XYZ file of C-alpha atoms in Angstrom:
782
model
C -5.020 -2.153 -4.420
C -7.372 -1.869 -7.739
C -7.951 -5.003 -10.170
C -10.130 -5.495 -12.352
C -12.088 -8.890 -12.385
C -10.900 -9.447 -16.004
C -7.277 -9.266 -14.294
C -7.924 -11.636 -11.656
C -9.053 -13.912 -14.074
C -5.325 -14.020 -15.354
C -4.055 -15.996 -11.963
C -7.032 -17.485 -10.300
C -9.478 -20.205 -12.483
C -13.183 -19.742 -10.787
C -16.572 -19.529 -11.601
C -17.389 -17.222 -8.906
C -19.364 -14.621 -9.624
C -17.968 -10.642 -8.529
C -20.413 -10.800 -5.768
C -19.503 -14.189 -4.336
C -15.151 -13.029 -4.351
C -16.194 -9.304 -3.058
C -17.960 -11.329 0.160
C -14.774 -13.848 -0.301
C -12.166 -11.109 0.257
C -13.428 -9.589 2.809
C -14.286 -12.596 4.333
C -10.604 -13.943 4.126
C -9.282 -10.097 5.828
C -9.194 -8.236 2.258
C -11.752 -5.435 2.751
C -13.520 -4.212 -0.246
C -13.679 -0.583 -0.396
C -15.360 -0.465 -3.667
C -16.379 -1.925 -6.607
C -16.785 0.009 -9.883
C -18.219 -0.421 -13.886
C -15.903 1.467 -16.103
C -18.161 0.457 -18.405
C -21.207 1.425 -16.709
C -20.614 4.748 -18.255
C -20.160 3.811 -21.585
C -23.483 1.879 -22.029
C -25.322 4.016 -24.347
C -22.406 4.090 -27.344
C -22.981 1.988 -29.757
C -21.253 0.915 -32.828
C -21.755 2.458 -35.798
C -20.990 3.232 -39.795
C -20.719 5.940 -41.990
C -22.953 5.651 -44.721
C -22.020 9.141 -46.475
C -19.989 11.886 -45.562
C -20.389 15.364 -47.392
C -18.557 18.374 -47.396
C -20.889 21.116 -44.623
C -22.410 23.682 -46.793
C -21.018 26.234 -44.088
C -18.154 25.482 -43.046
C -15.106 23.778 -44.712
C -13.527 21.593 -41.799
C -16.986 19.882 -41.089
C -18.849 17.296 -43.104
C -21.975 16.160 -42.798
C -22.086 12.326 -42.591
C -25.493 9.938 -42.305
C -24.722 7.665 -39.979
C -26.622 3.928 -39.019
C -26.319 2.922 -35.087
C -28.959 0.302 -35.804
C -32.190 2.237 -36.620
C -31.512 3.607 -40.090
C -30.194 6.455 -40.522
C -29.687 9.772 -39.050
C -28.089 13.150 -39.810
C -24.902 14.249 -37.932
C -22.018 16.832 -38.210
C -18.325 15.504 -37.360
C -15.328 18.149 -37.370
C -13.032 14.740 -37.470
C -10.729 14.591 -39.961
C -11.332 10.569 -40.215
C -14.763 10.404 -40.888
C -15.455 8.490 -44.550
C -18.125 6.947 -46.170
C -17.587 3.457 -44.385
C -15.740 4.206 -41.613
C -17.408 1.869 -38.376
C -16.951 4.230 -35.460
C -18.371 5.034 -32.427
C -21.695 6.531 -31.770
C -23.361 8.832 -29.021
C -26.715 9.777 -29.766
C -29.058 12.785 -27.818
C -29.244 12.594 -24.596
C -26.113 10.345 -24.131
C -23.299 12.202 -21.067
C -20.034 12.196 -22.568
C -17.701 11.695 -19.814
C -14.410 13.434 -21.854
C -16.069 16.799 -22.903
C -18.406 16.683 -19.719
C -21.349 17.167 -22.143
C -25.022 15.905 -22.472
C -25.688 15.514 -26.073
C -29.228 17.152 -27.571
C -30.434 17.443 -31.474
C -28.846 21.021 -32.427
C -28.094 23.201 -35.271
C -24.806 23.452 -36.170
C -24.430 26.096 -38.476
C -27.287 25.523 -39.642
C -27.411 21.777 -40.458
C -28.916 19.520 -37.621
C -27.246 17.685 -36.394
C -28.190 13.949 -34.342
C -25.760 12.985 -31.918
C -22.358 12.439 -31.818
C -19.263 10.462 -33.417
C -16.692 10.331 -30.501
C -12.978 10.377 -30.562
C -10.642 8.528 -27.459
C -9.777 10.399 -25.336
C -14.098 12.015 -25.273
C -14.978 9.019 -23.603
C -11.753 8.756 -21.306
C -10.779 5.303 -23.247
C -7.627 7.097 -24.286
C -5.848 10.252 -25.181
C -6.404 10.281 -29.013
C -8.803 13.201 -30.027
C -7.269 14.057 -33.220
C -9.696 11.938 -34.957
C -12.995 9.918 -34.450
C -12.473 6.039 -32.850
C -12.019 3.993 -35.989
C -13.078 -0.291 -35.582
C -13.039 -3.213 -37.357
C -15.190 -3.113 -40.721
C -17.088 -6.174 -38.940
C -17.703 -4.502 -35.939
C -21.535 -5.760 -35.249
C -23.643 -2.102 -35.897
C -25.793 -1.619 -33.744
C -24.245 -3.234 -30.747
C -23.286 -1.835 -27.502
C -19.664 -0.174 -27.883
C -18.759 -1.030 -23.954
C -19.533 -5.010 -24.696
C -17.985 -5.272 -27.904
C -14.622 -3.753 -26.520
C -14.923 -5.937 -23.139
C -14.816 -2.749 -21.515
C -17.031 -4.008 -19.085
C -14.810 -5.142 -16.515
C -15.860 -4.213 -12.201
C -12.928 -2.878 -10.860
C -12.634 -3.995 -7.728
C -10.438 -1.669 -4.850
C -8.906 -3.678 -1.322
C -7.636 -2.265 1.476
C -4.115 -3.890 2.031
C -3.147 -3.820 5.515
C 0.788 -2.546 5.884
C 1.680 -6.637 7.148
C 0.319 -7.921 3.374
C 2.547 -6.914 1.567
C 2.105 -10.460 -0.456
C -1.524 -8.946 -1.510
C 0.277 -5.606 -3.377
C -0.500 -7.724 -6.503
C -3.141 -9.043 -8.133
C -1.264 -12.327 -7.458
C -1.036 -12.280 -3.904
C -4.739 -11.987 -3.761
C -5.717 -14.405 -6.101
C -3.979 -16.914 -3.806
C -5.525 -15.966 -1.133
C -9.084 -16.363 -2.671
C -7.816 -19.908 -4.002
C -7.153 -20.764 -0.593
C -10.174 -19.901 0.570
C -11.851 -22.417 -2.103
C -13.048 -19.304 -4.417
C -11.124 -20.734 -7.087
C -7.990 -22.793 -8.299
C -4.894 -20.132 -8.394
C -3.038 -20.938 -12.193
C 0.278 -21.080 -12.638
C 2.658 -18.958 -12.774
C 4.325 -18.718 -15.981
C 7.671 -17.619 -16.976
C 10.385 -18.089 -19.424
C 13.214 -16.427 -18.871
C 15.457 -14.725 -21.752
C 18.889 -16.423 -22.229
C 19.779 -13.448 -23.885
C 23.441 -12.819 -25.595
C 26.625 -10.682 -24.948
C 27.148 -9.393 -21.730
C 25.062 -8.003 -19.590
C 25.246 -4.531 -18.076
C 27.220 -2.910 -16.144
C 25.467 -3.127 -12.807
C 26.968 -3.113 -8.947
C 26.396 -2.345 -5.510
C 27.497 -0.328 -2.779
C 24.741 0.426 -0.727
C 23.814 -1.866 2.731
C 19.761 -0.428 1.663
C 19.929 -2.525 -0.989
C 21.525 -6.169 -0.968
C 20.360 -6.651 -4.846
C 20.624 -5.353 -7.994
C 19.973 -7.570 -11.182
C 19.221 -6.210 -14.556
C 19.345 -7.145 -17.903
C 19.771 -5.185 -21.435
C 17.613 -4.914 -24.533
C 18.820 -3.041 -27.638
C 17.085 -2.578 -30.590
C 13.544 -1.685 -29.177
C 10.403 0.248 -30.557
C 8.336 2.111 -27.739
C 5.567 2.891 -29.498
C 1.800 2.351 -26.905
C 1.274 -1.008 -25.259
C -1.559 -3.412 -26.465
C -4.753 -2.442 -25.791
C -5.311 -4.982 -23.289
C -2.798 -3.637 -20.853
C -3.722 -0.077 -21.670
C -7.563 -0.696 -20.835
C -6.355 -2.515 -17.326
C -4.149 0.053 -16.799
C -6.409 3.215 -17.384
C -9.549 0.821 -15.171
C -7.620 1.269 -12.276
C -6.060 4.675 -12.703
C -3.152 4.396 -14.257
C -2.254 6.578 -16.870
C -0.762 4.458 -19.660
C 2.583 6.332 -21.152
C 4.249 4.212 -23.640
C 4.956 0.425 -23.792
C 8.293 0.227 -21.655
C 6.415 2.028 -18.913
C 3.538 0.334 -18.890
C 5.096 -2.660 -18.553
C 6.818 -1.734 -15.612
C 3.979 -0.509 -14.369
C 1.885 -3.903 -15.184
C 3.929 -6.469 -13.967
C 4.543 -4.358 -10.885
C 0.644 -4.188 -9.824
C 0.120 -7.903 -11.377
C 3.100 -9.884 -9.555
C 3.707 -7.027 -6.948
C 7.219 -6.595 -8.511
C 8.471 -2.842 -8.919
C 10.575 -2.541 -11.779
C 12.751 0.519 -13.536
C 13.668 0.542 -17.155
C 16.598 3.103 -18.362
C 17.347 4.902 -21.228
C 20.521 3.088 -22.183
C 21.602 5.936 -24.213
C 21.261 8.828 -21.664
C 23.771 6.787 -19.399
C 27.615 7.273 -18.630
C 28.642 4.786 -17.499
C 27.765 1.676 -15.799
C 25.076 1.899 -12.625
C 25.981 2.257 -9.483
C 23.643 1.408 -5.939
C 25.455 3.653 -3.762
C 24.673 6.034 -0.454
C 23.733 9.187 -1.334
C 26.380 12.115 -0.531
C 24.793 15.216 1.303
C 23.452 17.677 -0.621
C 23.430 15.639 -4.065
C 20.248 16.888 -6.041
C 18.014 14.689 -8.783
C 15.339 15.619 -10.738
C 12.391 12.976 -10.573
C 9.672 11.617 -12.999
C 7.734 14.154 -11.092
C 8.999 16.935 -12.082
C 10.520 17.699 -9.010
C 13.561 18.754 -7.472
C 15.275 16.545 -4.363
C 18.250 17.098 -1.915
C 19.533 14.375 -0.656
C 21.461 13.045 2.603
C 23.749 10.713 3.646
C 22.516 7.704 3.979
C 19.410 7.820 1.353
C 19.809 4.392 -1.455
C 20.599 6.249 -4.661
C 21.997 4.284 -8.569
C 23.465 6.444 -10.058
C 26.005 6.762 -12.989
C 29.963 8.083 -13.536
C 28.442 11.296 -13.531
C 25.331 11.841 -11.503
C 22.207 10.036 -9.495
C 19.320 9.024 -11.862
C 17.247 7.246 -9.444
C 16.017 7.584 -5.764
C 16.637 3.354 -4.929
C 12.643 1.975 -4.778
C 11.273 5.147 -4.658
C 11.002 7.105 -7.683
C 13.139 7.563 -11.124
C 15.097 10.277 -12.450
C 13.907 12.457 -15.569
C 16.848 12.944 -17.212
C 17.554 9.034 -18.154
C 13.696 7.839 -18.336
C 12.425 6.174 -21.704
C 11.071 8.183 -24.542
C 9.415 7.576 -27.448
C 13.045 7.770 -29.206
C 14.302 5.250 -26.890
C 15.718 1.936 -28.685
C 18.246 0.749 -26.243
C 17.391 -0.388 -22.412
C 18.741 -1.082 -19.590
C 16.120 -3.234 -17.007
C 16.371 -2.878 -13.527
C 15.227 -5.445 -10.411
C 17.124 -5.078 -7.232
C 15.732 -5.842 -3.633
C 15.840 -2.417 -0.945
C 15.566 -2.121 2.073
C 11.754 -1.648 4.004
C 13.367 -0.244 6.970
C 15.764 2.267 4.520
C 12.271 2.701 2.150
C 10.487 4.395 4.269
C 13.400 6.681 6.267
C 13.763 8.265 2.819
C 10.662 8.396 2.003
C 9.556 10.050 5.281
C 12.585 12.299 4.817
C 11.877 13.623 1.517
C 8.300 13.080 1.683
C 7.640 11.418 -1.167
C 5.465 8.896 -2.055
C 4.572 6.348 -4.969
C 3.298 2.912 -5.949
C 7.076 1.144 -5.942
C 8.103 2.564 -2.271
C 4.710 1.292 -0.717
C 5.574 -2.005 -1.708
C 9.683 -2.102 -1.444
C 8.435 -0.840 2.412
C 6.480 -3.121 3.119
C 8.739 -6.113 1.716
C 8.721 -7.263 -1.448
C 9.028 -11.228 -2.289
C 13.064 -11.188 -2.292
C 13.431 -14.831 -4.403
C 11.768 -13.197 -6.735
C 14.096 -11.262 -8.628
C 15.010 -13.845 -11.218
C 11.877 -14.796 -12.370
C 10.693 -10.943 -11.659
C 13.214 -10.162 -14.377
C 12.892 -12.385 -16.543
C 8.689 -11.608 -16.876
C 9.752 -8.104 -17.451
C 12.507 -8.702 -20.117
C 10.170 -10.954 -22.370
C 7.120 -8.156 -21.987
C 9.770 -6.231 -23.404
C 10.311 -8.834 -25.973
C 7.279 -9.822 -26.825
C 5.593 -5.726 -27.463
C 8.552 -4.137 -28.190
C 11.015 -6.522 -30.230
C 14.211 -5.442 -29.724
C 17.439 -8.118 -28.238
C 18.457 -9.044 -25.283
C 21.971 -9.500 -23.212
C 22.555 -12.050 -20.471
C 21.582 -10.943 -16.812
C 24.339 -9.030 -14.176
C 24.056 -10.275 -11.299
C 25.180 -7.664 -8.298
C 24.178 -9.266 -4.754
C 21.976 -11.422 -3.060
C 18.706 -10.769 -1.712
C 18.531 -11.392 2.004
C 16.344 -15.127 1.970
C 17.032 -16.372 5.124
C 14.735 -19.024 5.786
C 11.987 -18.788 9.089
C 10.842 -22.481 11.012
C 8.065 -22.722 13.104
C 7.271 -25.960 15.083
C 3.551 -25.708 15.142
C 0.843 -27.597 16.969
C -2.496 -27.716 14.987
C -4.538 -27.564 18.892
C -3.404 -23.791 19.005
C -6.097 -23.455 16.546
C -8.595 -23.817 18.905
C -6.868 -23.003 22.246
C -5.789 -19.866 20.957
C -7.600 -19.069 17.472
C -11.294 -20.327 19.400
C -11.674 -22.450 16.274
C -11.032 -26.464 15.999
C -10.081 -26.848 13.109
C -9.150 -30.768 11.172
C -5.522 -31.318 10.851
C -5.560 -32.385 7.250
C -7.583 -28.816 6.969
C -5.213 -26.782 8.380
C -2.428 -28.515 6.822
C -3.866 -28.103 2.998
C -4.877 -23.821 4.244
C -1.238 -23.773 4.626
C -0.195 -25.343 1.420
C -2.343 -23.222 -0.536
C -0.604 -20.183 0.598
C 2.354 -21.501 -0.442
C 4.021 -22.839 3.471
C 5.844 -25.693 3.218
C 4.426 -28.079 6.093
C 6.696 -31.364 6.567
C 5.552 -34.514 8.696
C 6.330 -33.546 12.272
C 4.515 -29.939 11.122
C 7.531 -27.826 10.925
C 6.217 -24.449 8.864
C 8.159 -22.894 6.714
C 7.355 -19.511 5.822
C 7.422 -18.574 1.975
C 9.405 -16.074 1.035
C 7.228 -13.516 0.306
C 5.768 -13.877 3.413
C 7.380 -11.566 5.725
C 5.111 -10.602 8.542
C 5.247 -14.194 9.883
C 6.869 -14.088 12.873
C 5.889 -16.926 14.822
C 3.437 -19.839 15.949
C 0.362 -17.583 16.210
C 0.377 -15.879 12.816
C 0.174 -18.916 11.554
C -2.695 -19.948 13.789
C -4.204 -16.431 12.449
C -3.950 -17.330 8.880
C -5.904 -21.054 9.650
C -8.610 -18.825 11.232
C -9.242 -16.228 8.500
C -9.148 -18.802 5.571
C -11.768 -21.083 7.498
C -13.675 -18.443 8.263
C -13.518 -15.829 11.355
C -17.236 -15.644 10.898
C -17.514 -19.401 12.338
C -15.335 -18.819 15.468
C -18.199 -19.340 18.297
C -18.714 -16.583 20.359
C -17.571 -17.172 24.419
C -18.834 -14.706 26.900
C -16.285 -13.839 29.618
C -16.694 -16.150 33.323
C -18.653 -13.603 35.748
C -16.986 -13.125 38.920
C -20.256 -14.152 41.378
C -21.128 -11.395 43.792
C -20.805 -7.095 43.376
C -18.111 -5.928 40.846
C -15.607 -4.253 41.980
C -15.380 -0.707 39.783
C -12.771 -0.270 37.366
C -12.926 3.824 36.937
C -9.544 5.269 38.739
C -10.211 8.347 40.308
C -8.956 10.054 37.322
C -11.211 8.871 35.050
C -14.423 9.192 37.636
C -13.058 13.321 37.812
C -13.353 13.226 34.167
C -16.771 11.642 33.991
C -18.100 14.549 36.185
C -16.572 17.104 34.522
C -18.051 16.023 31.310
C -20.952 15.689 32.685
C -21.037 18.284 34.492
C -20.138 21.151 30.884
C -22.624 18.771 29.262
C -25.857 20.207 31.291
C -23.688 23.355 31.639
C -25.197 23.440 27.931
C -22.251 23.105 25.803
C -21.511 21.244 23.002
C -18.527 18.225 23.379
C -15.839 18.512 20.444
C -12.570 16.043 20.228
C -10.326 17.800 17.936
C -6.497 16.585 16.597
C -3.798 16.399 19.466
C -1.778 18.333 17.270
C -1.549 21.472 15.691
C 1.101 24.162 13.551
C 3.887 25.875 15.317
C 2.018 28.781 14.611
C -1.100 27.781 16.807
C 0.999 26.396 19.328
C 3.158 29.190 19.428
C 1.182 31.566 22.070
C 0.784 28.315 24.313
C 4.287 28.972 24.889
C 5.102 26.170 22.160
C 5.550 22.842 21.745
C 7.568 20.549 23.360
C 6.719 17.909 20.514
C 7.170 17.646 17.079
C 6.570 14.948 14.720
C 9.052 13.244 12.673
C 6.160 12.032 9.947
C 3.189 13.689 11.034
C 0.012 13.636 8.466
C 0.285 17.053 7.141
C 2.346 20.297 8.153
C -0.407 22.316 9.863
C -0.464 19.071 12.298
C 3.170 18.121 13.743
C 2.962 19.204 16.406
C 1.889 18.214 19.856
C -0.540 20.218 21.467
C 0.515 22.535 24.098
C -3.251 23.838 24.925
C -7.068 22.568 23.609
C -7.469 25.582 22.800
C -6.248 25.567 19.188
C -8.690 23.088 18.182
C -11.025 24.092 19.507
C -10.725 27.465 18.455
C -10.941 26.337 14.694
C -14.122 24.417 15.294
C -15.617 27.973 16.526
C -13.996 29.429 13.587
C -15.786 26.469 11.473
C -19.301 26.793 13.372
C -19.399 30.815 12.530
C -18.374 30.697 9.395
C -21.150 28.338 8.378
C -24.290 30.371 10.048
C -24.095 29.465 14.315
C -24.814 32.541 16.035
C -23.698 31.123 19.280
C -20.856 28.213 20.024
C -20.122 27.207 22.992
C -18.011 23.450 22.825
C -15.640 22.482 25.214
C -12.782 19.285 24.654
C -11.277 17.099 27.357
C -8.656 15.900 26.282
C -4.735 15.554 27.436
C -1.823 18.354 26.698
C 1.358 17.651 26.085
C 3.943 19.212 27.900
C 7.545 18.570 28.469
C 7.454 16.803 31.853
C 4.436 14.501 30.093
C 0.691 15.027 29.599
C -1.879 16.503 31.347
C -5.960 15.753 31.546
C -6.898 19.583 30.446
C -10.307 20.694 30.006
C -10.973 23.385 27.264
C -13.474 25.876 26.760
C -15.040 28.595 24.051
C -17.760 30.714 24.114
C -18.369 32.759 20.939
C -20.771 34.144 19.191
C -23.820 35.842 21.148
C -24.991 34.849 24.913
C -28.003 36.305 24.132
C -29.735 36.929 20.878
C -31.496 39.665 20.391
C -35.285 40.206 20.800
C -37.676 43.007 21.418
C -37.308 43.233 24.517
C -34.035 41.899 25.555
C -33.203 44.611 22.749
C -29.683 44.455 21.666
C -27.297 41.361 21.098
C -24.948 40.914 23.404
C -21.982 39.087 23.087
C -19.727 36.911 25.855
C -17.776 38.384 28.441
C -14.640 37.740 30.397
C -17.366 37.208 33.599
C -18.907 33.940 31.976
C -15.949 32.354 30.752
C -15.289 33.006 34.804
C -18.569 31.609 36.301
C -17.669 28.529 33.840
C -14.703 27.665 35.553
C -16.081 27.710 38.717
C -19.580 25.411 38.313
C -16.418 23.441 36.331
C -14.101 23.464 38.980
C -17.341 22.595 41.685
C -18.118 19.413 39.832
C -14.787 18.040 40.387
C -14.492 18.779 44.033
C -12.128 22.096 43.307
C -11.888 24.252 47.177
C -13.807 26.706 44.949
C -14.436 29.179 47.719
C -10.323 28.833 48.143
C -9.603 29.689 45.298
C -8.204 33.343 44.743
C -8.250 35.366 41.586
C -5.263 36.614 40.125
C -4.624 38.734 37.237
C -3.615 38.242 33.108
C -3.644 34.854 32.474
C -0.485 34.537 29.658
C 0.310 36.348 26.443
C -2.802 34.065 24.495
C -4.886 36.087 26.633
C -6.531 39.862 26.723
C -4.554 42.294 29.129
C -6.762 43.680 31.719
C -9.847 41.041 30.914
C -8.381 37.559 32.176
C -7.283 35.934 35.019
C -6.154 32.933 36.863
C -8.002 30.877 39.551
C -5.255 29.399 42.377
C -5.244 27.461 44.979
C -2.260 29.471 47.005
C -0.125 31.992 44.771
C 1.451 29.364 42.863
C -1.143 26.103 41.508
C -3.404 27.440 39.241
C -6.458 25.559 38.808
C -7.607 27.524 35.493
C -7.195 30.112 33.195
C -10.317 32.508 32.644
C -11.280 35.782 30.461
C -11.500 36.749 26.708
C -8.522 36.022 24.242
C -6.172 38.129 22.751
C -8.035 39.561 19.084
C -4.352 38.805 17.749
C -5.219 35.415 18.375
C -8.528 35.114 17.296
C -6.902 36.470 13.861
C -5.211 33.912 14.052
C -8.374 31.711 13.637
C -9.714 33.938 11.769
C -12.722 35.070 14.265
C -13.673 38.730 14.671
C -15.634 40.003 17.497
C -15.020 38.741 21.742
C -14.239 35.132 22.501
C -14.247 33.894 25.643
C -12.920 31.047 26.752
C -11.388 28.917 30.119
C -8.921 26.409 30.474
C -8.984 23.665 33.152
C -6.394 21.779 34.775
C -8.216 18.474 36.248
C -4.146 17.085 37.360
C -4.391 20.044 38.957
C -6.880 19.837 41.503
C -5.964 18.398 44.555
C -6.894 14.050 45.158
C -10.038 14.107 48.115
C -8.661 13.373 51.427
C -9.282 9.413 52.025
C -11.419 8.696 55.075
C -12.158 5.530 56.464
C -15.490 6.831 58.013
C -18.766 8.442 56.716
C -20.018 11.937 56.485
C -21.735 12.875 59.061
C -26.080 13.064 58.225
C -27.194 16.189 56.395
C -29.431 18.674 59.298
C -31.231 21.738 57.849
C -30.719 24.389 59.973
C -33.352 25.111 62.250
C -33.487 28.712 62.067
C -33.698 31.060 58.844
C -30.598 33.005 57.866
C -30.159 36.556 58.193
C -29.110 38.820 55.314
C -26.787 41.981 56.412
C -25.635 45.078 53.427
C -23.003 46.990 53.573
C -21.243 49.738 51.170
C -18.017 50.388 51.338
C -15.340 52.866 49.254
C -12.763 51.125 48.122
C -9.479 51.847 46.401
C -9.243 51.427 42.132
C -6.627 48.606 43.288
C -8.585 46.516 45.088
C -9.686 43.283 43.982
C -13.163 42.456 45.125
C -12.152 38.807 45.594
C -9.740 40.055 47.771
C -12.425 42.182 49.820
C -14.820 39.486 49.838
C -12.517 36.565 51.488
C -11.190 39.622 53.880
C -15.227 39.798 54.992
C -15.648 35.965 54.606
C -12.876 35.421 57.357
C -13.908 38.212 59.756
C -16.058 35.440 61.594
C -16.026 32.368 60.131
C -19.079 30.727 62.723
C -21.667 32.865 62.033
C -20.928 33.873 57.768
C -21.967 31.272 55.553
C -21.685 33.929 52.279
C -21.016 37.321 50.654
C -21.090 38.455 47.509
C -21.022 41.813 45.288
C -24.278 43.100 44.152
C -23.434 46.659 43.439
C -20.519 48.571 42.392
C -20.334 52.229 40.466
C -17.966 54.982 40.587
C -18.416 58.682 41.647
C -16.447 61.565 42.491
C -13.143 60.127 41.345
C -14.501 56.632 44.238
C -15.746 53.443 43.982
C -18.325 52.518 45.985
C -18.847 47.917 46.290
C -21.946 46.792 48.012
C -21.799 43.516 49.400
C -24.425 41.286 50.771
C -23.410 38.716 54.023
C -25.589 35.570 54.676
C -24.815 34.891 58.633
C -26.301 31.212 60.010
C -27.469 31.368 63.588
C -26.997 27.760 64.984
C -29.846 26.569 67.932
C -31.137 30.104 68.540
C -31.632 33.015 66.924
C -28.492 36.314 66.815
C -29.452 38.877 69.402
C -29.243 42.610 68.175
C -25.441 42.794 70.148
C -24.082 39.622 68.422
C -25.703 41.161 64.538
C -22.822 44.885 65.762
C -19.994 42.621 66.927
C -20.286 40.511 63.473
C -20.932 44.337 61.766
C -18.199 45.278 63.296
C -15.681 42.725 62.633
C -17.106 42.746 58.999
C -16.023 46.660 58.598
C -12.799 45.962 60.699
C -11.933 43.603 58.331
C -12.403 45.585 54.839
C -10.636 48.272 56.487
C -7.060 46.038 56.853
C -7.730 45.796 52.672
C -8.132 49.438 52.963
C -11.929 49.564 52.349
C -13.790 52.610 54.795
C -17.861 52.044 55.166
C -19.452 54.375 53.270
C -21.432 57.295 54.998
């Protein structure tokens, strides 16, 4: 919500400075997002008089002017057709930046004649659309004065962030009311000059539940020209483009008073207007130039032939006013907030009117809003008004709450005198009875109980006055509050970080295309932030793949990212860790040689390390191939606890998937499912004390010829199970193929107990290892 300081002064009688107003707004809950001064850009421009105008010797359409900007005559070359001796306009000297042309003026020769600056048009200063000639000021305008000061353009613009519950502050008057209640001036009375009108009012009616009240008034014989300068300046300052007097009046009233209106060209209507439910398949060409296909239940304004308005959101192109419009119908209606929100979401259409109607405009301001708009039309455009037609009734349900002033302290933490509380509530428009029965004003739809009344009192009195009170501390040792799931996530997050991985936080939403390789999304948002963020992610990999792609495109040589979050499946949310390894695992060097990329073994190592940190029984895990459609066939796998329980997927990602994320080269990944890790069994006993072994471990190497189909993991598991009491570890340390056979070398670690192994015992263990390997199809290499 933007407004200028002078605009605020139309409703608030105050001597407060800009800084004081800004501080007060933030203090009472209307957060100021920014303050800009458009006049600062125009500060270098001055009022100047043309002393003489002579034809350019080398160009018929140019003139050589002698200009006085307060410091004596200067020569300026100008091509404006209205440039003439005696004209008072706006001058920019050399070194001045011209915002509309985006140029910095300098002394230059134009067709051989030196020019020292520029006489400016309205478009060049971005204060209007006029570009047919230079600005013409009154003859008595002070030469040499700052044009911004002379024209009243030094009017700061305040941008306030309005929360959805404060619909009353979607107009300048509502903000002024809050400031007055906070002691920053006095709220001026609102001038409403009803227009009685002559003759019958327009033929309007309402048949739609979404539009319970439809008021309208006609004006005939109006002249639709430009709005007055003061109105155009204010609209332009806040980013509204002035269009014509009739359109600008409706925009002005909407921003000034929070009351959206619409104006129809009566000559373009066929019959009367009716607010009704749209029929499936009806279409309307809106004022934004787009055609919208409507569905049943949406509220529209239509005549006997066609739809002319998406009720409460945007008017239609066909019945919009133009410069030739003379007879108009002014609509002032009340639309149901929920219906407006549903229609806007379905059409993905937003507007200033929708923002106000879906929050809830004042239902008691129909007559006054229409009267103010009609009076402005008559004053600025002329014409004759009809009587008012009132179709339906606005919902004016009155609410009452029995309020106890003591709640300000017990609920809000601040003791405020009852008389002060009464003054605050009454200044905000609340009715307060002698028995403290409080009636919210019609423009405060958000008030729904005594707690809301306490909030109003505290925010106006000053939330900074609420004393901080520490929570009482329970004596003794505090009980842990983290759940086992939270502790697990902390351990895994810490382990990932210590392994050199960078944590990422990405959106919980992805596009349909990004979700498809991972089984598709189970949930789709009805009102997404964008089409690319509408599916609840079934995997964490799409988000961190996008992050990896952005980092690599910006020059990162190696990307190691992880994210711990939730994936959303049909059966519920699942705690998951996603991990991406992209780019170079090892940079090139004079000793290392070429750069090395990540491979599936790097992914497997990360998965096992993180599962170990999570407390998973990694020694009992089995490796199964082919992790899924998103993974590279033959270079990926799963880590399982039994044939069905998948704890992690790991390996290289499919090249087709990488192409969708604009990634080139090999990318390794891990998806670790924390919810699948079995919980540790509770025990009432302490673990036995760790006693290091008294004797050194013994290592033995074996080399086996194995079938090409045998997995190394299967062989290692078989060897470890050959003698569980003696064999504490086994690993593959060499693999090579020769003459069509594959040789796998395995190192086993034996740990003696209270005495060393004898040769006979070592031979017996070796025989068990060979026998276990033979059951898997492996034979000891001779």
